[in-house]
Amino acid sequence: MIDNLILGFSTAFTAENLLWCFIGVLLGTVIGLMPGLGSTTGVAILIPLTLTLEPVTALIMLAGIYYGAQYGGTITSVLISTPGEAASVVTTLDGYQMAKNGKAGSALAISAIGSFVAAIISLALLMALAPPLADLALNFGPVENLAIMILGLIIVVSFAGGALSRGLMMAAAGLLISTVGVATGFSDARFTFGNINLLGGIPFIEVMIGLFAIGEVLHQIRMGADAPIRTRFRDMVISRSELKRSAGPILRGSGIGFVLGILPGAGSTLASFMAYGIEKRVSPRKAMFGKGAIEGVAAPESANNAAANANFVPTLALGIPGGGTTAVLLGAFTIYGLQPGPRLFETQPTLIWGLLVSFFIGNVMLLVLNLPLAPVFAQMLRIPYGYLYPIILLTSFVGAYSVSNNMFSVLLVLVFGIIGWIMKELDLPMAPLVLGLVLGPLFEKALVQTSALGQGSFLILLQSPISVVVLLFAVALMVGPKIAARVAVRRSPRTARTPITHDEREDAR
Amino acid sequence: MTVAQRGGLIAGVVLAILGIAAVVGGIGYGVTVEGGEIGPGFLPAFSGGLVALFALLDLIGRLRRRTDLPTQAELILDTVEPVRTEHGGVIGHTPGDPGAVSTGTEAFHVPDTGDDLDIFGRTQKQRNRMLAVVLGLVVAALVAVQLVGFLIAFVLLIFVIAVVVEGRKVIPAAIVSLATGAVTYAIFVALLRVPLPQGLLGII
Amino acid sequence: MKSRTPLAAAGLAAVSLFALTACSGSAEPAADGAPSGNVTMVVPMGAGGGSDQSGRAIASGLEEGTGLNISVENREGGSGAVGYSYFLSQNGKSNYLLASETALLALPVTQDVEFTYEDFTPIMKLGDDYTLLVVAPDAPYETCSDVVDAAKDERVVAAVSGATSLDEIVFTLVESDQDVEFDRVPFESGSEVLTALLGGQIDVASLNPSEVIAQLEAGDLKALCAFSEERYEYDALSEIPTAKEQGIDVAFAQYRGFIAPGGITEDQTQYWIEAGQAYEKSDAYSEYIESNYLQANAVYGDEFSEYLAGNTADLEVVFAE
């Protein structure tokens, strides 16, 4: 272990590797800032740039793009409610509200800190335990995945910002939208109306850009311009009490993110949603969620970063990609003449440990970049809205186009932008819709596979100990708060309106 | 009945119809296949059914509830939180929009006919017209992509919105839109090599 | 493959001539079939997959030989349907190419799409990718016949990576050849199938050598037979018997190659064929073939079309229900 670390440090700490790591995280941040352009696209497009480099240097740079994009995606989620990736959709819920309350600096800082802590925790676990964890993760087959999807969909319930039925309605609508196209294991085209572009389904990136970015722009135009947010520099720096409140959410978020990130398929989106949902359940300041609670930024940001790193567990230990971006990275391995697989740790120690140590260095660089830059980025909000929103329109449409190289994507963004605006006017929550859309194909795949494995019967769900535990947890989440609330309501009918603490007053200011 | 209320009812009806259509479509695709295994129509029928069910519940709720107090069920499920004003006080829900708990700082829905002014002194009516104009300009830009190419069309869009809709000065607006175009070109075309449509003009 | 040398040499000469013309910077459409301006290699699948890798490898190989500027454009969706439909709309443009594989044939047979291979101009087939039947190392099977025998009286769960994928085709062929039935569980990619096989959720899978070579070398999986005409020549795979040796008359290859749009001129077709022939002679070609464990088997133009016609006929039999 120590030898390996020394080997890793001696590999990663060359001037050339440090330089390319820095270029990687910088490019990643820029790519993350662009709506729609996530790490998967970014890494895939930039692979050709690295062909002349040594394999280890190239992979260090590509990995830098990967987690740089995670940090960058947060910035636009907070500042202009435009998530760069599905995993940062949840961050918009409280991050954007914090920005509107003049707390953009704190939101950006806490997400950088949370992401950093999550990265360090998950990297330590990755280094120490990757092979055994990967073997453990293999026990999660279709049946167990279905149980996790059910748990995830139940957590959606806690997202219903307004009436419960509306949150569920939007989650179901998301699921329904996800059924457009061809389902796993079948060749029937559903709801495509003969349009060839719909055969592959309605991609969530376009929906997300439309609903969040364009929807918000249209909404703002109709609501009228607010005065540009003027804040003193002091307010842009995160306060001690905010840091203290975020410690729990960051640790819990890291844990949830790491566990879900190891499992092939579940991914960082579900992790960030779950972390937020669970934080909303356990937080003493539940009432602030959705109105600019710093916990609501800290938890999902830590979760998606932990998941992004945990994705490397199956990738490096088994040669099986843990997610979209790691799949592209594995493709890059072959381009450099490396054989990804279960023996990478043995056959390529220099490469693997150099890469792992570079993850640490890259995250330190990102923290150092992001902390002082948080208040600077927040100044972006001083751009008059009359300039800002047409620029948002341009980057949203270009971002959507660049994902598929197809004008159809641009049309989809416009259509979902109008739908998003209508939803905002009618107070229909958007986050459950995106979660439904992201989970839909995974849920359907797990359903089809489980039913095929069980030959039509779902009793197979109860034959796997793992799935039974997950399902029991789901039931507890559903019933637990009900019982707790019933007890609480009986004790005091006014519990729903908790007195406001000093901190909350500070937040709301 | 306010516009928001009417919109809510219309949205409920539309969603209910869509949900039912999805159920019918799903049954057509086959909810199960041979051997009782899940078929391609299961999820469409299932999710469509849920959409229709909740849309109808929402409709009934909107029609029946005259007050905006949360129901007992919602209190128990802990899905309703009181709205706080910026000074930390607790206010009720927005009147005229039953059941809706707004998120964040937009605690009040602006009545559509109100004459509240934004910081530029624009009335709600003017802003509604702005929205229509911006949407029209976006559609025009999308058409223009075929002619002048993606970048030029959208740089023009920024310029026109800034000058015509937002009343910005011509020279700063030109600088901002050209600079945005240059940055976009650098990132998307030069760095990421995205083949942006060049249109009939075929310049960039 | 025997008589290719003089032709390829001529091709190389022609190509280097074209390269010189292209380098001279004239944007005029060349009379000899060379495309004008930049060339686009369409990949009808997402970034990172096998098609993407082959598209990028072919593009850079052709770039080297022709001196043209070839950029790769991913157009994913509908298991390739979106990309091929887009390519259909580029009819007559010789500066478009598409990195093609068996989806070109499977889609028209199984789905309602507007194209068949006859709408395009086949240029070059680089090689063939077969599949290996793989199982867990402790599975009670030693040969493919064991698996077939087991399927006769018990449930054998087979993973397939799509409704029209290569493994689905292979399993269907085995079923009709041996009169048995496998229980299918659908997945979406080779790596998902691999995960399920390693996790013990399924019994057998039929995967490309490049997808399982690392697991085979590490002893995490064992290969029972190859569904190829002849044994592989690669050292790591030469021990694996073919299914035919074990009495199962099934061999089916997924081709990898590239095509041009329909409606281009003879000269333009010839230009690309010669560029492909030059590519076949290059180190880049053998590197691509070897790192992906393909069987090198390049055919061009009309011969490629004949291959596609024969393969389509096979697929129609497989998917005729």
mmCIF file of N, CA, C and O in Angstrom, chain A residues 138-204:
data_model
loop_
_atom_site.group_PDB
_atom_site.id
_atom_site.type_symbol
_atom_site.label_atom_id
_atom_site.label_comp_id
_atom_site.label_asym_id
_atom_site.label_seq_id
_atom_site.Cartn_x
_atom_site.Cartn_y
_atom_site.Cartn_z
ATOM 1 N N LEU A 138 -20.823 -6.695 -7.619
ATOM 2 C CA LEU A 138 -21.323 -7.634 -8.626
ATOM 3 C C LEU A 138 -22.576 -8.360 -8.156
ATOM 4 O O LEU A 138 -23.336 -8.882 -8.963
ATOM 5 N N ASN A 139 -22.784 -8.383 -6.831
ATOM 6 C CA ASN A 139 -23.986 -9.034 -6.330
ATOM 7 C C ASN A 139 -25.257 -8.264 -6.652
ATOM 8 O O ASN A 139 -26.350 -8.753 -6.435
ATOM 9 N N PHE A 140 -25.078 -7.027 -7.110
ATOM 10 C CA PHE A 140 -26.246 -6.240 -7.484
ATOM 11 C C PHE A 140 -26.598 -6.518 -8.935
ATOM 12 O O PHE A 140 -26.052 -5.916 -9.846
ATOM 13 N N GLY A 141 -27.501 -7.437 -9.131
ATOM 14 C CA GLY A 141 -27.978 -7.749 -10.475
ATOM 15 C C GLY A 141 -29.264 -7.006 -10.750
ATOM 16 O O GLY A 141 -29.630 -6.077 -10.031
ATOM 17 N N PRO A 142 -29.974 -7.407 -11.807
ATOM 18 C CA PRO A 142 -31.228 -6.746 -12.164
ATOM 19 C C PRO A 142 -32.221 -6.682 -11.010
ATOM 20 O O PRO A 142 -32.866 -5.649 -10.803
ATOM 21 N N VAL A 143 -32.320 -7.771 -10.235
ATOM 22 C CA VAL A 143 -33.313 -7.806 -9.157
ATOM 23 C C VAL A 143 -33.004 -6.735 -8.121
ATOM 24 O O VAL A 143 -33.873 -5.953 -7.723
ATOM 25 N N GLU A 144 -31.739 -6.678 -7.701
ATOM 26 C CA GLU A 144 -31.343 -5.706 -6.685
ATOM 27 C C GLU A 144 -31.458 -4.282 -7.238
ATOM 28 O O GLU A 144 -31.837 -3.359 -6.518
ATOM 29 N N ASN A 145 -31.130 -4.140 -8.526
ATOM 30 C CA ASN A 145 -31.264 -2.814 -9.128
ATOM 31 C C ASN A 145 -32.711 -2.355 -9.136
ATOM 32 O O ASN A 145 -32.997 -1.184 -8.926
ATOM 33 N N LEU A 146 -33.618 -3.290 -9.388
ATOM 34 C CA LEU A 146 -35.033 -2.919 -9.383
ATOM 35 C C LEU A 146 -35.426 -2.414 -8.001
ATOM 36 O O LEU A 146 -36.113 -1.391 -7.876
ATOM 37 N N ALA A 147 -34.950 -3.100 -6.954
ATOM 38 C CA ALA A 147 -35.261 -2.662 -5.595
ATOM 39 C C ALA A 147 -34.741 -1.243 -5.363
ATOM 40 O O ALA A 147 -35.429 -0.407 -4.769
ATOM 41 N N ILE A 148 -33.518 -0.962 -5.873
ATOM 42 C CA ILE A 148 -32.956 0.380 -5.685
ATOM 43 C C ILE A 148 -33.771 1.425 -6.449
ATOM 44 O O ILE A 148 -34.019 2.529 -5.958
ATOM 45 N N MET A 149 -34.212 1.066 -7.659
ATOM 46 C CA MET A 149 -35.044 1.999 -8.428
ATOM 47 C C MET A 149 -36.332 2.307 -7.666
ATOM 48 O O MET A 149 -36.794 3.446 -7.643
ATOM 49 N N ILE A 150 -36.921 1.273 -7.074
ATOM 50 C CA ILE A 150 -38.165 1.493 -6.327
ATOM 51 C C ILE A 150 -37.885 2.442 -5.163
ATOM 52 O O ILE A 150 -38.625 3.405 -4.932
ATOM 53 N N LEU A 151 -36.778 2.201 -4.460
ATOM 54 C CA LEU A 151 -36.390 3.093 -3.369
ATOM 55 C C LEU A 151 -36.228 4.521 -3.885
ATOM 56 O O LEU A 151 -36.732 5.481 -3.296
ATOM 57 N N GLY A 152 -35.539 4.653 -5.015
ATOM 58 C CA GLY A 152 -35.307 5.980 -5.583
ATOM 59 C C GLY A 152 -36.609 6.687 -5.909
ATOM 60 O O GLY A 152 -36.792 7.860 -5.604
ATOM 61 N N LEU A 153 -37.542 5.954 -6.526
ATOM 62 C CA LEU A 153 -38.799 6.582 -6.909
ATOM 63 C C LEU A 153 -39.606 6.975 -5.675
ATOM 64 O O LEU A 153 -40.331 7.975 -5.690
ATOM 65 N N ILE A 154 -39.446 6.200 -4.600
ATOM 66 C CA ILE A 154 -40.179 6.556 -3.381
ATOM 67 C C ILE A 154 -39.598 7.828 -2.765
ATOM 68 O O ILE A 154 -40.323 8.668 -2.228
ATOM 69 N N ILE A 155 -38.294 7.996 -2.916
ATOM 70 C CA ILE A 155 -37.682 9.216 -2.374
ATOM 71 C C ILE A 155 -38.167 10.453 -3.124
ATOM 72 O O ILE A 155 -38.188 11.551 -2.592
ATOM 73 N N VAL A 156 -38.613 10.250 -4.371
ATOM 74 C CA VAL A 156 -39.177 11.364 -5.133
ATOM 75 C C VAL A 156 -40.266 12.063 -4.346
ATOM 76 O O VAL A 156 -40.440 13.278 -4.412
ATOM 77 N N VAL A 157 -41.008 11.257 -3.590
ATOM 78 C CA VAL A 157 -42.133 11.797 -2.841
ATOM 79 C C VAL A 157 -41.696 13.000 -2.024
ATOM 80 O O VAL A 157 -42.397 14.012 -1.948
ATOM 81 N N SER A 158 -40.482 12.911 -1.463
ATOM 82 C CA SER A 158 -40.058 13.998 -0.590
ATOM 83 C C SER A 158 -39.676 15.234 -1.378
ATOM 84 O O SER A 158 -39.361 16.257 -0.826
ATOM 85 N N PHE A 159 -39.688 15.127 -2.707
ATOM 86 C CA PHE A 159 -39.379 16.296 -3.510
ATOM 87 C C PHE A 159 -40.579 17.149 -3.778
ATOM 88 O O PHE A 159 -40.464 18.262 -4.249
ATOM 89 N N ALA A 160 -41.733 16.586 -3.587
ATOM 90 C CA ALA A 160 -42.935 17.332 -3.892
ATOM 91 C C ALA A 160 -42.901 18.601 -3.072
ATOM 92 O O ALA A 160 -43.217 18.593 -1.895
ATOM 93 N N GLY A 161 -42.450 19.678 -3.696
ATOM 94 C CA GLY A 161 -42.349 20.935 -2.964
ATOM 95 C C GLY A 161 -43.722 21.382 -2.522
ATOM 96 O O GLY A 161 -43.921 21.824 -1.412
ATOM 97 N N GLY A 162 -44.708 21.254 -3.380
ATOM 98 C CA GLY A 162 -46.059 21.667 -3.044
ATOM 99 C C GLY A 162 -46.878 20.454 -2.676
ATOM 100 O O GLY A 162 -46.456 19.620 -1.884
ATOM 101 N N ALA A 163 -48.048 20.360 -3.274
ATOM 102 C CA ALA A 163 -48.925 19.244 -2.963
ATOM 103 C C ALA A 163 -48.249 17.939 -3.378
ATOM 104 O O ALA A 163 -47.593 17.862 -4.412
ATOM 105 N N LEU A 164 -48.441 16.943 -2.537
ATOM 106 C CA LEU A 164 -47.839 15.631 -2.779
ATOM 107 C C LEU A 164 -48.236 15.081 -4.133
ATOM 108 O O LEU A 164 -47.412 14.584 -4.899
ATOM 109 N N SER A 165 -49.519 15.215 -4.455
ATOM 110 C CA SER A 165 -49.998 14.583 -5.683
ATOM 111 C C SER A 165 -49.339 15.200 -6.911
ATOM 112 O O SER A 165 -49.146 14.535 -7.921
ATOM 113 N N ARG A 166 -48.963 16.484 -6.812
ATOM 114 C CA ARG A 166 -48.331 17.095 -7.985
ATOM 115 C C ARG A 166 -46.927 16.577 -8.213
ATOM 116 O O ARG A 166 -46.503 16.389 -9.347
ATOM 117 N N GLY A 167 -46.200 16.361 -7.114
ATOM 118 C CA GLY A 167 -44.857 15.788 -7.260
ATOM 119 C C GLY A 167 -44.932 14.413 -7.893
ATOM 120 O O GLY A 167 -44.183 14.092 -8.812
ATOM 121 N N LEU A 168 -45.881 13.606 -7.414
ATOM 122 C CA LEU A 168 -46.022 12.261 -7.960
ATOM 123 C C LEU A 168 -46.466 12.321 -9.422
ATOM 124 O O LEU A 168 -46.003 11.552 -10.263
ATOM 125 N N MET A 169 -47.358 13.266 -9.704
ATOM 126 C CA MET A 169 -47.848 13.408 -11.073
ATOM 127 C C MET A 169 -46.679 13.719 -12.012
ATOM 128 O O MET A 169 -46.553 13.145 -13.094
ATOM 129 N N MET A 170 -45.786 14.620 -11.556
ATOM 130 C CA MET A 170 -44.668 15.009 -12.418
ATOM 131 C C MET A 170 -43.652 13.870 -12.552
ATOM 132 O O MET A 170 -43.079 13.668 -13.619
ATOM 133 N N ALA A 171 -43.453 13.118 -11.463
ATOM 134 C CA ALA A 171 -42.540 11.972 -11.558
ATOM 135 C C ALA A 171 -43.097 10.956 -12.552
ATOM 136 O O ALA A 171 -42.363 10.421 -13.393
ATOM 137 N N ALA A 172 -44.417 10.733 -12.488
ATOM 138 C CA ALA A 172 -45.043 9.796 -13.426
ATOM 139 C C ALA A 172 -44.943 10.329 -14.848
ATOM 140 O O ALA A 172 -44.701 9.580 -15.798
ATOM 141 N N ALA A 173 -45.100 11.659 -14.999
ATOM 142 C CA ALA A 173 -44.973 12.250 -16.337
ATOM 143 C C ALA A 173 -43.561 12.039 -16.857
ATOM 144 O O ALA A 173 -43.361 11.744 -18.045
ATOM 145 N N GLY A 174 -42.563 12.167 -15.965
ATOM 146 C CA GLY A 174 -41.175 11.916 -16.370
ATOM 147 C C GLY A 174 -40.990 10.488 -16.842
ATOM 148 O O GLY A 174 -40.377 10.227 -17.875
ATOM 149 N N LEU A 175 -41.555 9.557 -16.087
ATOM 150 C CA LEU A 175 -41.488 8.144 -16.480
ATOM 151 C C LEU A 175 -42.127 7.958 -17.851
ATOM 152 O O LEU A 175 -41.593 7.262 -18.714
ATOM 153 N N LEU A 176 -43.285 8.602 -18.035
ATOM 154 C CA LEU A 176 -44.011 8.446 -19.297
ATOM 155 C C LEU A 176 -43.180 8.977 -20.465
ATOM 156 O O LEU A 176 -43.069 8.327 -21.511
ATOM 157 N N ILE A 177 -42.569 10.154 -20.270
ATOM 158 C CA ILE A 177 -41.733 10.712 -21.344
ATOM 159 C C ILE A 177 -40.587 9.761 -21.665
ATOM 160 O O ILE A 177 -40.186 9.603 -22.819
ATOM 161 N N SER A 178 -40.088 9.092 -20.616
ATOM 162 C CA SER A 178 -38.938 8.205 -20.838
ATOM 163 C C SER A 178 -39.309 6.976 -21.661
ATOM 164 O O SER A 178 -38.438 6.266 -22.141
ATOM 165 N N THR A 179 -40.606 6.697 -21.816
ATOM 166 C CA THR A 179 -40.976 5.486 -22.553
ATOM 167 C C THR A 179 -40.987 5.714 -24.065
ATOM 168 O O THR A 179 -41.178 4.758 -24.818
ATOM 169 N N VAL A 180 -40.811 6.969 -24.492
ATOM 170 C CA VAL A 180 -40.745 7.213 -25.935
ATOM 171 C C VAL A 180 -39.529 6.478 -26.498
ATOM 172 O O VAL A 180 -38.463 6.478 -25.896
ATOM 173 N N GLY A 181 -39.713 5.815 -27.620
ATOM 174 C CA GLY A 181 -38.589 5.110 -28.247
ATOM 175 C C GLY A 181 -38.683 3.607 -28.021
ATOM 176 O O GLY A 181 -39.741 3.082 -27.694
ATOM 177 N N VAL A 182 -37.557 2.949 -28.220
ATOM 178 C CA VAL A 182 -37.522 1.491 -28.159
ATOM 179 C C VAL A 182 -37.080 1.049 -26.764
ATOM 180 O O VAL A 182 -36.094 1.537 -26.240
ATOM 181 N N ALA A 183 -37.839 0.125 -26.157
ATOM 182 C CA ALA A 183 -37.499 -0.346 -24.816
ATOM 183 C C ALA A 183 -36.421 -1.413 -24.891
ATOM 184 O O ALA A 183 -36.263 -2.088 -25.900
ATOM 185 N N THR A 184 -35.693 -1.560 -23.759
ATOM 186 C CA THR A 184 -34.693 -2.623 -23.657
ATOM 187 C C THR A 184 -35.320 -3.972 -23.970
ATOM 188 O O THR A 184 -36.344 -4.335 -23.390
ATOM 189 N N GLY A 185 -34.705 -4.724 -24.862
ATOM 190 C CA GLY A 185 -35.159 -6.083 -25.099
ATOM 191 C C GLY A 185 -36.282 -6.209 -26.108
ATOM 192 O O GLY A 185 -36.717 -7.307 -26.405
ATOM 193 N N PHE A 186 -36.771 -5.095 -26.637
ATOM 194 C CA PHE A 186 -37.845 -5.170 -27.625
ATOM 195 C C PHE A 186 -37.460 -4.355 -28.844
ATOM 196 O O PHE A 186 -36.500 -3.587 -28.818
ATOM 197 N N SER A 187 -38.236 -4.510 -29.895
ATOM 198 C CA SER A 187 -37.929 -3.672 -31.048
ATOM 199 C C SER A 187 -39.112 -2.800 -31.446
ATOM 200 O O SER A 187 -39.081 -2.166 -32.496
ATOM 201 N N ASP A 188 -40.152 -2.723 -30.584
ATOM 202 C CA ASP A 188 -41.285 -1.856 -30.917
ATOM 203 C C ASP A 188 -40.932 -0.401 -30.631
ATOM 204 O O ASP A 188 -40.446 -0.085 -29.557
ATOM 205 N N ALA A 189 -41.202 0.463 -31.600
ATOM 206 C CA ALA A 189 -41.011 1.888 -31.374
ATOM 207 C C ALA A 189 -42.291 2.442 -30.764
ATOM 208 O O ALA A 189 -43.367 2.288 -31.324
ATOM 209 N N ARG A 190 -42.155 3.073 -29.583
ATOM 210 C CA ARG A 190 -43.350 3.553 -28.894
ATOM 211 C C ARG A 190 -43.460 5.069 -28.972
ATOM 212 O O ARG A 190 -42.477 5.778 -28.759
ATOM 213 N N PHE A 191 -44.650 5.573 -29.227
ATOM 214 C CA PHE A 191 -44.952 7.014 -29.226
ATOM 215 C C PHE A 191 -43.969 7.826 -30.074
ATOM 216 O O PHE A 191 -43.601 8.937 -29.705
ATOM 217 N N THR A 192 -43.515 7.276 -31.197
ATOM 218 C CA THR A 192 -42.572 8.053 -32.000
ATOM 219 C C THR A 192 -43.267 8.743 -33.164
ATOM 220 O O THR A 192 -42.686 9.623 -33.790
ATOM 221 N N PHE A 193 -44.478 8.335 -33.469
ATOM 222 C CA PHE A 193 -45.262 8.959 -34.536
ATOM 223 C C PHE A 193 -44.483 9.050 -35.832
ATOM 224 O O PHE A 193 -44.527 10.050 -36.544
ATOM 225 N N GLY A 194 -43.709 8.020 -36.092
ATOM 226 C CA GLY A 194 -42.981 7.970 -37.355
ATOM 227 C C GLY A 194 -41.768 8.880 -37.416
ATOM 228 O O GLY A 194 -41.107 8.951 -38.440
ATOM 229 N N ASN A 195 -41.467 9.587 -36.330
ATOM 230 C CA ASN A 195 -40.300 10.476 -36.347
ATOM 231 C C ASN A 195 -39.053 9.694 -35.961
ATOM 232 O O ASN A 195 -38.936 9.189 -34.852
ATOM 233 N N ILE A 196 -38.120 9.648 -36.906
ATOM 234 C CA ILE A 196 -36.925 8.838 -36.701
ATOM 235 C C ILE A 196 -36.091 9.360 -35.532
ATOM 236 O O ILE A 196 -35.435 8.609 -34.820
ATOM 237 N N ASN A 197 -36.143 10.678 -35.293
ATOM 238 C CA ASN A 197 -35.342 11.253 -34.212
ATOM 239 C C ASN A 197 -35.818 10.820 -32.837
ATOM 240 O O ASN A 197 -35.106 10.947 -31.860
ATOM 241 N N LEU A 198 -37.072 10.350 -32.765
ATOM 242 C CA LEU A 198 -37.613 9.947 -31.475
ATOM 243 C C LEU A 198 -37.340 8.486 -31.170
ATOM 244 O O LEU A 198 -37.597 8.021 -30.071
ATOM 245 N N LEU A 199 -36.796 7.748 -32.164
ATOM 246 C CA LEU A 199 -36.564 6.315 -31.960
ATOM 247 C C LEU A 199 -35.684 6.067 -30.742
ATOM 248 O O LEU A 199 -35.865 5.107 -30.011
ATOM 249 N N GLY A 200 -34.689 6.923 -30.554
ATOM 250 C CA GLY A 200 -33.768 6.751 -29.434
ATOM 251 C C GLY A 200 -34.313 7.317 -28.142
ATOM 252 O O GLY A 200 -33.623 7.331 -27.136
ATOM 253 N N GLY A 201 -35.541 7.811 -28.160
ATOM 254 C CA GLY A 201 -36.126 8.369 -26.950
ATOM 255 C C GLY A 201 -35.900 9.864 -26.849
ATOM 256 O O GLY A 201 -35.213 10.461 -27.683
ATOM 257 N N ILE A 202 -36.509 10.460 -25.828
ATOM 258 C CA ILE A 202 -36.321 11.895 -25.578
ATOM 259 C C ILE A 202 -35.205 12.013 -24.555
ATOM 260 O O ILE A 202 -35.365 11.608 -23.414
ATOM 261 N N PRO A 203 -34.050 12.535 -24.962
ATOM 262 C CA PRO A 203 -32.898 12.534 -24.055
ATOM 263 C C PRO A 203 -33.079 13.553 -22.936
ATOM 264 O O PRO A 203 -33.595 14.655 -23.161
ATOM 265 N N PHE A 204 -32.649 13.166 -21.727
ATOM 266 C CA PHE A 204 -32.921 14.044 -20.589
ATOM 267 C C PHE A 204 -32.134 15.331 -20.655
ATOM 268 O O PHE A 204 -32.547 16.333 -20.081
#
